[in-house]
Tab-separated table of C-alpha atoms in Angstrom:
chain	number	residue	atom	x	y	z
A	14	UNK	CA	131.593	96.251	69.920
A	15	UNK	CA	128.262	94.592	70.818
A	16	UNK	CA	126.468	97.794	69.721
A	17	UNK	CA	127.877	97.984	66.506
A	18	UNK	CA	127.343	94.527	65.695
A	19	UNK	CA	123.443	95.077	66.398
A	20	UNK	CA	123.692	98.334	64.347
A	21	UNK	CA	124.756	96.404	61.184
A	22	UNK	CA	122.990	93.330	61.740
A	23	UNK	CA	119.575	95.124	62.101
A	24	UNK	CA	120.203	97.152	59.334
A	25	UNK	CA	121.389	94.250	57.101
A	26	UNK	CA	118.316	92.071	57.988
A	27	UNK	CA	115.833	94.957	57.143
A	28	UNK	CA	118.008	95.743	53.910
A	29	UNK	CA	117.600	92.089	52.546
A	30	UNK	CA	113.560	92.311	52.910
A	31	UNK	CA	112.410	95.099	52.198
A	32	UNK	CA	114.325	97.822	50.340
A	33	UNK	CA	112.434	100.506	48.830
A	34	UNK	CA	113.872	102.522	46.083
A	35	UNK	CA	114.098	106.331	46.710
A	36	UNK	CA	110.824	107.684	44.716
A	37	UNK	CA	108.558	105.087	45.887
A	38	UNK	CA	105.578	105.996	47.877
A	39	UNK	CA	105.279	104.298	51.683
A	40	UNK	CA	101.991	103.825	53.238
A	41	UNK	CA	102.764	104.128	57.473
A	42	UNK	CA	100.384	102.261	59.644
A	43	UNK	CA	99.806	102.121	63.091
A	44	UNK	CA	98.795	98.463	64.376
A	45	UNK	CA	97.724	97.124	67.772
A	46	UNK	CA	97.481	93.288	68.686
A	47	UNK	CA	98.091	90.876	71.227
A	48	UNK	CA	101.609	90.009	72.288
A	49	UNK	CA	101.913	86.399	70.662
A	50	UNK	CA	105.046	86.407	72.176
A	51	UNK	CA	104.397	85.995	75.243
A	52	UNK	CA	101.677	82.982	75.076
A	53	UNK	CA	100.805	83.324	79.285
A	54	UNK	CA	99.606	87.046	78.395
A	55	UNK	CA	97.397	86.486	74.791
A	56	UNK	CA	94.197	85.609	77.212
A	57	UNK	CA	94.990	88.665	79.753
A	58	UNK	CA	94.936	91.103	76.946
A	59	UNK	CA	92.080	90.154	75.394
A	60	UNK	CA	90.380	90.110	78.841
A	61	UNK	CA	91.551	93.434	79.549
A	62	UNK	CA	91.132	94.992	76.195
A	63	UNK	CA	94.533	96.193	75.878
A	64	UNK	CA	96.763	95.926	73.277
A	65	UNK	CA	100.461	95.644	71.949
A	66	UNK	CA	101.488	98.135	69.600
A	67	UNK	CA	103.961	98.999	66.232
A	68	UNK	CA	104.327	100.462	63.258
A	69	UNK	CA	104.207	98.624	59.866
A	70	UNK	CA	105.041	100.580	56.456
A	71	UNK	CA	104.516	99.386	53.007
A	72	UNK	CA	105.091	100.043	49.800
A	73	UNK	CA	101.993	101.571	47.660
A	74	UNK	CA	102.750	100.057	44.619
A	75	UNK	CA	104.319	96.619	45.572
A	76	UNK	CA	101.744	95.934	49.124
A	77	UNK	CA	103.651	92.506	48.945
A	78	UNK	CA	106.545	94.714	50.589
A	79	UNK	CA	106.005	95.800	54.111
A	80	UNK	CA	107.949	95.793	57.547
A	81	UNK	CA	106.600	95.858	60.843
A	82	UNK	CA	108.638	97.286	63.735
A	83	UNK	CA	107.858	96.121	66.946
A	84	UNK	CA	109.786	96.713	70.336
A	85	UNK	CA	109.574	94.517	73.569
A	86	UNK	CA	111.573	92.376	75.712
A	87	UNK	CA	112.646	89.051	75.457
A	88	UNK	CA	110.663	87.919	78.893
A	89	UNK	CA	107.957	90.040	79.494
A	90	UNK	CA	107.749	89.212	83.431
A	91	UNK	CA	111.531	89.111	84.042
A	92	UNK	CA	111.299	92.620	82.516
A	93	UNK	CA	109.161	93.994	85.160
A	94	UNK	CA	110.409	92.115	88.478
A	95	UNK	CA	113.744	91.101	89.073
A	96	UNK	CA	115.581	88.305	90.522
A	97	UNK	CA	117.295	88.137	93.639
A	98	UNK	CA	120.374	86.937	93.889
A	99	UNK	CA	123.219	85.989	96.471
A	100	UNK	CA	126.242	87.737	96.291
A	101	UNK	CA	129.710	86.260	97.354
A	102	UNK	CA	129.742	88.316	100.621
A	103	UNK	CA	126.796	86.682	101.406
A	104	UNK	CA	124.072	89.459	100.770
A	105	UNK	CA	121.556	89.778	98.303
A	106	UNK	CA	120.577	92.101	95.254
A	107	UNK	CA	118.506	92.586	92.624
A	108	UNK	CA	119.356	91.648	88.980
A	109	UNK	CA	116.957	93.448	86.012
A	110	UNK	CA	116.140	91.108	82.500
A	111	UNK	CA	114.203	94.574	81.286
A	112	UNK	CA	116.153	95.147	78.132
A	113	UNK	CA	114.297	95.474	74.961
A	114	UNK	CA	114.938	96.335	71.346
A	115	UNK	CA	112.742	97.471	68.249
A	116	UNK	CA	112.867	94.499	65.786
A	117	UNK	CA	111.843	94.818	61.930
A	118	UNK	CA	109.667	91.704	60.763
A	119	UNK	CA	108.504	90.862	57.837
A	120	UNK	CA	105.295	89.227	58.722
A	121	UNK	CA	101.811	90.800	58.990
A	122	UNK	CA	99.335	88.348	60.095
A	123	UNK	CA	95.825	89.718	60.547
A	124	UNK	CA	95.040	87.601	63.044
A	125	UNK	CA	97.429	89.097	65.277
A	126	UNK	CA	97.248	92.796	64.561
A	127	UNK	CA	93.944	93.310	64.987
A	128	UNK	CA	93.562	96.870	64.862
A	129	UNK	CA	95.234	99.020	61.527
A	130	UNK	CA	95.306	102.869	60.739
A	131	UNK	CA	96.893	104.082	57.795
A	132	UNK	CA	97.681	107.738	59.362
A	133	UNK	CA	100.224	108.930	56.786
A	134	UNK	CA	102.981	108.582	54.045
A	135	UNK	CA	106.231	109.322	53.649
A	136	UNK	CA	108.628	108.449	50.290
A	137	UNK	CA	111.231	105.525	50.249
A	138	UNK	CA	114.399	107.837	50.795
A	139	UNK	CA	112.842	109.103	54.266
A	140	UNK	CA	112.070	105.634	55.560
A	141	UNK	CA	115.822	104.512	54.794
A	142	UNK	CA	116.275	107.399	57.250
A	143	UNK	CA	114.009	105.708	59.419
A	144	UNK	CA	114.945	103.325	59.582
A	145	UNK	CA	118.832	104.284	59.936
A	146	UNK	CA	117.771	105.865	63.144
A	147	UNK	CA	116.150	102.762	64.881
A	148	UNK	CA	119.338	100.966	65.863
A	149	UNK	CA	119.743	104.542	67.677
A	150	UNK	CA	116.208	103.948	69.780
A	151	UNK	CA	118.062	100.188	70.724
A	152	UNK	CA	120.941	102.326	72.030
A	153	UNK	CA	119.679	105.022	74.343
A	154	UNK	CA	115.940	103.785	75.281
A	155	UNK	CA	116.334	99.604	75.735
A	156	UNK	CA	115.202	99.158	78.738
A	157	UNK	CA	111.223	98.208	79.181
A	158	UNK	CA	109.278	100.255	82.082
A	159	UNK	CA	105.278	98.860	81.474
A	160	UNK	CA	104.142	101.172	84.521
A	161	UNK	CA	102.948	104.924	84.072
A	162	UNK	CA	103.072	106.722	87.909
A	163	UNK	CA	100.346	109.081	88.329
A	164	UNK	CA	98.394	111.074	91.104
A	165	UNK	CA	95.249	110.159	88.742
A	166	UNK	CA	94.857	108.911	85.381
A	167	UNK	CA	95.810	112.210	82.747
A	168	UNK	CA	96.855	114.510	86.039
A	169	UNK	CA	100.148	114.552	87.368
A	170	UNK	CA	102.703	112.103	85.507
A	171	UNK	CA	105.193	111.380	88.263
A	172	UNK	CA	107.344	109.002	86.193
A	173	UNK	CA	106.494	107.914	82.029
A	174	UNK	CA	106.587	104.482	81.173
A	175	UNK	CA	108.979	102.961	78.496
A	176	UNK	CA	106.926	100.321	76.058
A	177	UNK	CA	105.938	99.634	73.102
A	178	UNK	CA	103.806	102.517	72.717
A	179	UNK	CA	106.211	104.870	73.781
A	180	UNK	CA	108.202	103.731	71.147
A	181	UNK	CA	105.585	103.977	68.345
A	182	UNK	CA	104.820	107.431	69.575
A	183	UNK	CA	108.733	108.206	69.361
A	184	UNK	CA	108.208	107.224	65.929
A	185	UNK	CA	105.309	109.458	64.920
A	186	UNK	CA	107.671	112.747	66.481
A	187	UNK	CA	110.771	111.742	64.354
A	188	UNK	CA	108.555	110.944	61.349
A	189	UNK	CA	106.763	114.270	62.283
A	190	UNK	CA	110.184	116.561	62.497
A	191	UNK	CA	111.647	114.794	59.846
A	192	UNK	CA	108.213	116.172	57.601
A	193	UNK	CA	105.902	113.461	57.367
A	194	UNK	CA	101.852	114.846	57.300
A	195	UNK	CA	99.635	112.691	59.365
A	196	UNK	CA	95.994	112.303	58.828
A	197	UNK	CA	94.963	113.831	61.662
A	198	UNK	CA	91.133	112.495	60.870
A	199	UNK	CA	92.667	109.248	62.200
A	200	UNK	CA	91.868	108.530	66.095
A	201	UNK	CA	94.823	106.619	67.478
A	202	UNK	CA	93.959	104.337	70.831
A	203	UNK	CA	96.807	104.228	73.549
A	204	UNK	CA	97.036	102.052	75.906
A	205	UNK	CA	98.520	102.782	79.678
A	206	UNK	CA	99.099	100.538	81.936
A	207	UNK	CA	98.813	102.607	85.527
A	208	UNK	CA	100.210	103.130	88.733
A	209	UNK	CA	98.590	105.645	91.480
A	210	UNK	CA	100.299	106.729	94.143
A	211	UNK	CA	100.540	109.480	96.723
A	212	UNK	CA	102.935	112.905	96.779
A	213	UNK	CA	105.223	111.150	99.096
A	214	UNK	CA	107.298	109.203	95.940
A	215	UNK	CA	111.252	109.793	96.025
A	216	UNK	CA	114.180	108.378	94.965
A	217	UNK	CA	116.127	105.537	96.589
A	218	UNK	CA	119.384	103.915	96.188
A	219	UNK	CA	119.771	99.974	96.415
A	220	UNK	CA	123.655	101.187	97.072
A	221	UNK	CA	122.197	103.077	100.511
A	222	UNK	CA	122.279	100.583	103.819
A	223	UNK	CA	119.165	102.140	104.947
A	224	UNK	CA	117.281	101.421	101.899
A	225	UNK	CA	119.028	98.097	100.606
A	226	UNK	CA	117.360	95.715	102.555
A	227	UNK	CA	113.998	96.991	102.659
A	228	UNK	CA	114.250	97.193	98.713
A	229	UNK	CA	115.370	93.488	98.609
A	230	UNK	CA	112.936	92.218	100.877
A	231	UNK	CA	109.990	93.806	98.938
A	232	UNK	CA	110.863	92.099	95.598
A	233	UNK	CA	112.099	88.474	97.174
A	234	UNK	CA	108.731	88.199	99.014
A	235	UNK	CA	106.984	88.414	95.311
A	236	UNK	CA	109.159	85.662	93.821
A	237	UNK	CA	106.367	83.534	93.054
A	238	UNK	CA	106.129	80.413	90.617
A	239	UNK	CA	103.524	80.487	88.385
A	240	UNK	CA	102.168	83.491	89.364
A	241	UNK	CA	99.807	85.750	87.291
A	242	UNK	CA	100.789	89.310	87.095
A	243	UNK	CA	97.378	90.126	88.506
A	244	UNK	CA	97.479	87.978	91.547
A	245	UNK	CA	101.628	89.485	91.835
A	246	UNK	CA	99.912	92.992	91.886
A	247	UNK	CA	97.263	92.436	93.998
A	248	UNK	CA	99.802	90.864	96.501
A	249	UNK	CA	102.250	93.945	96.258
A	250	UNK	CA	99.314	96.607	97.143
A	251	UNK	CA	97.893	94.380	100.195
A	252	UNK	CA	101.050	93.294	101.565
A	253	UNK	CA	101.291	95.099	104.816
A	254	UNK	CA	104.957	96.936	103.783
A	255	UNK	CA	106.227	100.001	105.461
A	256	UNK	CA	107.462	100.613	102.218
A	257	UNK	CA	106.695	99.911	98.882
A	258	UNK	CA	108.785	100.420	95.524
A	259	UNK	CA	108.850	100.702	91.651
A	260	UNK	CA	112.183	100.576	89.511
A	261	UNK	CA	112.112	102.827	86.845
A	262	UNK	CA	114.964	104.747	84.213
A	263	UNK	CA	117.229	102.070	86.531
A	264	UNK	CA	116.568	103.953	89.951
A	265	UNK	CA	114.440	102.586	92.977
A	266	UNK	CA	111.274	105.023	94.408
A	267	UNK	CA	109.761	104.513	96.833
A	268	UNK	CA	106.164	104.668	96.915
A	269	UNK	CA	102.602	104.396	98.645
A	270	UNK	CA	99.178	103.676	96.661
A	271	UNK	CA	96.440	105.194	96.983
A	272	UNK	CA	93.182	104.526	95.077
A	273	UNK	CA	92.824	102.515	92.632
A	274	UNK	CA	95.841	101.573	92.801
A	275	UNK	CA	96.307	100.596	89.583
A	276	UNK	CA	94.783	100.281	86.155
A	277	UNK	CA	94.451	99.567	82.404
A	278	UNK	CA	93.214	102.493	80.768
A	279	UNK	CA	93.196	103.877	76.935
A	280	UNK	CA	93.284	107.260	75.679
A	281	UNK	CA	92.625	108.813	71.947
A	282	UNK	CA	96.004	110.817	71.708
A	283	UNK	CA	96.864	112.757	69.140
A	284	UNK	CA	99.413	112.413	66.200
A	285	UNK	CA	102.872	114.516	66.238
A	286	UNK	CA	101.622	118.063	64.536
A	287	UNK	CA	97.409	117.818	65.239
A	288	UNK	CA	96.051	120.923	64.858
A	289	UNK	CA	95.092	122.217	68.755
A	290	UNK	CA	91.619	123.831	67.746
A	291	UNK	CA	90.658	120.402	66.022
A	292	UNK	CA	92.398	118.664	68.946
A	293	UNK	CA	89.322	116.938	70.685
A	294	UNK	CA	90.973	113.212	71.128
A	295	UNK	CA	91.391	113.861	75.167
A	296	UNK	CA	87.851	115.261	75.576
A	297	UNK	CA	86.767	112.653	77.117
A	298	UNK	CA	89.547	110.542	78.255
A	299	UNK	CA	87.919	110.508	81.922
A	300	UNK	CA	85.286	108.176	81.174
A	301	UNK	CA	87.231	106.101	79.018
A	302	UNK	CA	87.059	102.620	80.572
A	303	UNK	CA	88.753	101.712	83.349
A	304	UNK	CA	90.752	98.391	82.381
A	305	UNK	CA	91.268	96.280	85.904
A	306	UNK	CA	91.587	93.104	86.387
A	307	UNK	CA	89.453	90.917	88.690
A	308	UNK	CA	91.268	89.302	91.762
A	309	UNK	CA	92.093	85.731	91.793
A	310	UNK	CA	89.119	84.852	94.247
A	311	UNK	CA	86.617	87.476	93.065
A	312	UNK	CA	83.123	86.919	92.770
A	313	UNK	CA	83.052	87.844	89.321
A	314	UNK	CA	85.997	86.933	87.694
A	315	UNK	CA	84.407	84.494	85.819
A	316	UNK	CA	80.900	86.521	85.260
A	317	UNK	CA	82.193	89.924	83.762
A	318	UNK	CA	78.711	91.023	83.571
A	319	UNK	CA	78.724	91.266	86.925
A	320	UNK	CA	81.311	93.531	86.836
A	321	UNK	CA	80.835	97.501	88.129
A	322	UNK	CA	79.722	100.194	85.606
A	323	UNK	CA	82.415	102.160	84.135
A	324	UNK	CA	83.693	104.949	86.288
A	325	UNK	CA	83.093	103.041	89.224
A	326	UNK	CA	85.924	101.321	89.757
A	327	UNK	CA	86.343	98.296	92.230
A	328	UNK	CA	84.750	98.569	95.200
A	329	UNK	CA	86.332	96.148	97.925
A	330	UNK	CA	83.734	93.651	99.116
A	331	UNK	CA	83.329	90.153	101.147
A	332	UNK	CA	85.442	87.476	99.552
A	333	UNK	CA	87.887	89.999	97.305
A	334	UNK	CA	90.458	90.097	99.352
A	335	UNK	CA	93.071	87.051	98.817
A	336	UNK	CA	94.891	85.369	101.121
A	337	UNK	CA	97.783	86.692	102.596
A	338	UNK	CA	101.356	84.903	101.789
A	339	UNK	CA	104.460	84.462	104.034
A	340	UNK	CA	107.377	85.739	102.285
A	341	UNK	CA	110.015	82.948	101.303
C-alpha cells in the first residue's frame, strides 16, 4: 500500500511542475555538485574533489521548465553504518537507515551543481516514459551502498556500489534502450568511492552463531559521536580485528584490506551506446587521481601541498597513525 502511495505521489508532484507536451524537444543533462543535504559533508567533498550526481532535463523551448532527479538517502551516515540495538532476549543486532529514493525537484541552483553536460535529447512523450519508470528504480534498487569492493581500482569488481551515480548511469541505459542518441563527444566524470581488499571476501550471515557476534562487535566498537567518516574509516582498517566486514545488497562479507585500503577516485566512463573504436574515456583511468583523505593527526592535513604526488598514494609515516580507541 506504501508503494503505491509513493508511485502516485511522485508521479503527481512531477506532473504539477513540469509537464511537457508530447512533441516538445527535452534537453538531458548530466550534473555533479556537492550534497547540500548533508551540511557535515559540503567541506569533505570539496576537499576530496568528489561529487554528487543527477540528471536534470529541460524543455528547449520553455528553459524556465526543467526537473532534476536526484537519488540519496535521508541520513547519509546512518546509511552506511548501522545502529546496534538490544533485543528483548537480551542480545544485540544491527538495524540499517540505508534506504534511498530518486526525487524530482524543481530547483537548479548553479551554485550547487557545479558541473553540467548536455549529452543528449529525447522528445516530451519519451520522458513521460521516464519518468513513469522512476517510481520503479524506488522499488527494486532503494537501498544506498557508497562502497565499490575491488582487488585494485578498474580490476576485479568484487561487489558494485549502489549511489547516486549508479542511478544516473541506470538512467543513461534505459534512456539508451528506450532510443535516446548521446553525444558521445561529451566526457562524463564518475566518481567511486573504493574499497580494496584481498581474495579471501565471502559471505556471512548475522542469523549464523558463529558469525553474529563478531559482526556486532565490529560495528558497536565504531559507534562514535561526532565522528568524521574519515577518522570512522581510518579506525575500521587499524583496529586490530580478526575480522572485518562490509554490508552490501543486505548481506554481511567478510573482508581483509589490503593496500590502500581505500579511496576516492574518478573515471571518464562512457555513455550507454559509445562507439568502442572511439572509446578512449578509460585510457588513462590509472593515473587519474587518487582521492584520499588525510588522517585526523596527519602532518599535512592542513598543508595539502604537502601532500604525495599522484600515483603515490599514502605512505605511512611518524605521527599518521591515530590513537587507538577502546570499544564501548
Amino acid at each position: 500500500m506504501m508503494i503505491v502511495f509513493v508511485f502516485f505521489a511522485f508521479l503527481a508532484l512531477a506532473a504539477a511542475s513540469f509537464n511537457p507536451q508530447p512533441d516538445d524537444d527535452i534537453e538531458i543533462w548530466y550534473i555533479q555538485g556537492t550534497m547540500e543535504h548533508f551540511v557535515e559533508l559540503k567541506q569533505l567533498m570539496k576537499d576530496l574533489d568528489i561529487y554528487h550526481g543527477a540528471v536534470a532535463f529541460r524543455v528547449v523551448s520553455r528553459p524556465e521548465e526543467f526537473v532534476v532527479y536526484e537519488y540519496f538517502p535521508p541520513a547519509f551516515i546512518d546509511a552506511i553504518f548501522p545502529t546496534v540495538v538490544w533485543q528483548p532476549n537480551g542480545t544485540k543486532t544491527l538495524t540499517w537507515n540505508n534506504k534511498a529514493i530518486v526525487t524530482a525537484k524543481y530547483e537548479w541552483d548553479k551554485r550547487i551543481w557545479v558541473h553540467e553536460q548536455k549529452i543528449g535529447m529525447m522528445k516530451g512523450s519519451l520522458f513521460s516514459k521516464f519518468h513513469e519508470w522512476v517510481p520503479s528504480y524506488n522499488v527494486t534498487d532503494g537501498r544506498y551502498y557508497l562502497w565499490t569492493v575491488w582487488d585494485k581500482f578498474q580490476g576485479k569488481m568484487y561487489i558494485p556500489s549502489r549511489n547516486c551515480l549508479d542511478f544516473c548511469w541506470t538512467a543513461f541505459q534505459w534512456m539508451y534502450d528506450n532510443g535516446v542518441k548521446f553525444d558521445y563527444s561529451k566526457k562524463c566524470r564518475r566518481d567511486y568511492v573504493n574499497l580494496y581488499v584481498k581474495p579471501s571476501i565471502k559471505a556471512v550471515s548475522l542469523d549464523d552463531p558463529e558469525w553474529h557476534d563478531k559482526i556486532v562487535e565490529f560495528y558497536e566498537t565504531f559507534q562514535f559521536d561526532n565522528e568524521s567518516l574519515i577518522s570512522i574509516l581510518w579506525h575500521i582498517i587499524e583496529f586490530p580485528f580478526e575480522h572485518k566486514f562490509v554490508y552490501m545488497y543486505e548481506k554481511y562479507y567478510a573482508i581483509a584490506f589490503h593496500w590502500p585500503f581505500f579511496d576516492y577516485r574518478y573515471s571518464i566512463d562512457p555513455l550507454p551506446g559509445a562507439p568502442k573504436d572511439n572509446d578512449d574515456n578509460n585510457k588513462d583511468n590509472e593515473a587519474r587521481p587518487e582521492r584520499r583523505a588525510p588522517r585526523p593527526d596527519c602532518p599535512y592535513a592542513d598543508h595539502p601541498e604537502l601532500r604525495p604526488e599522484r600515483g603515490m598514494g599514502m605512505k605511512l609515516g611518524k605521527g599518521m597513525v591515530p590513537e587507538r580507541r577502546a570499544p564501548r
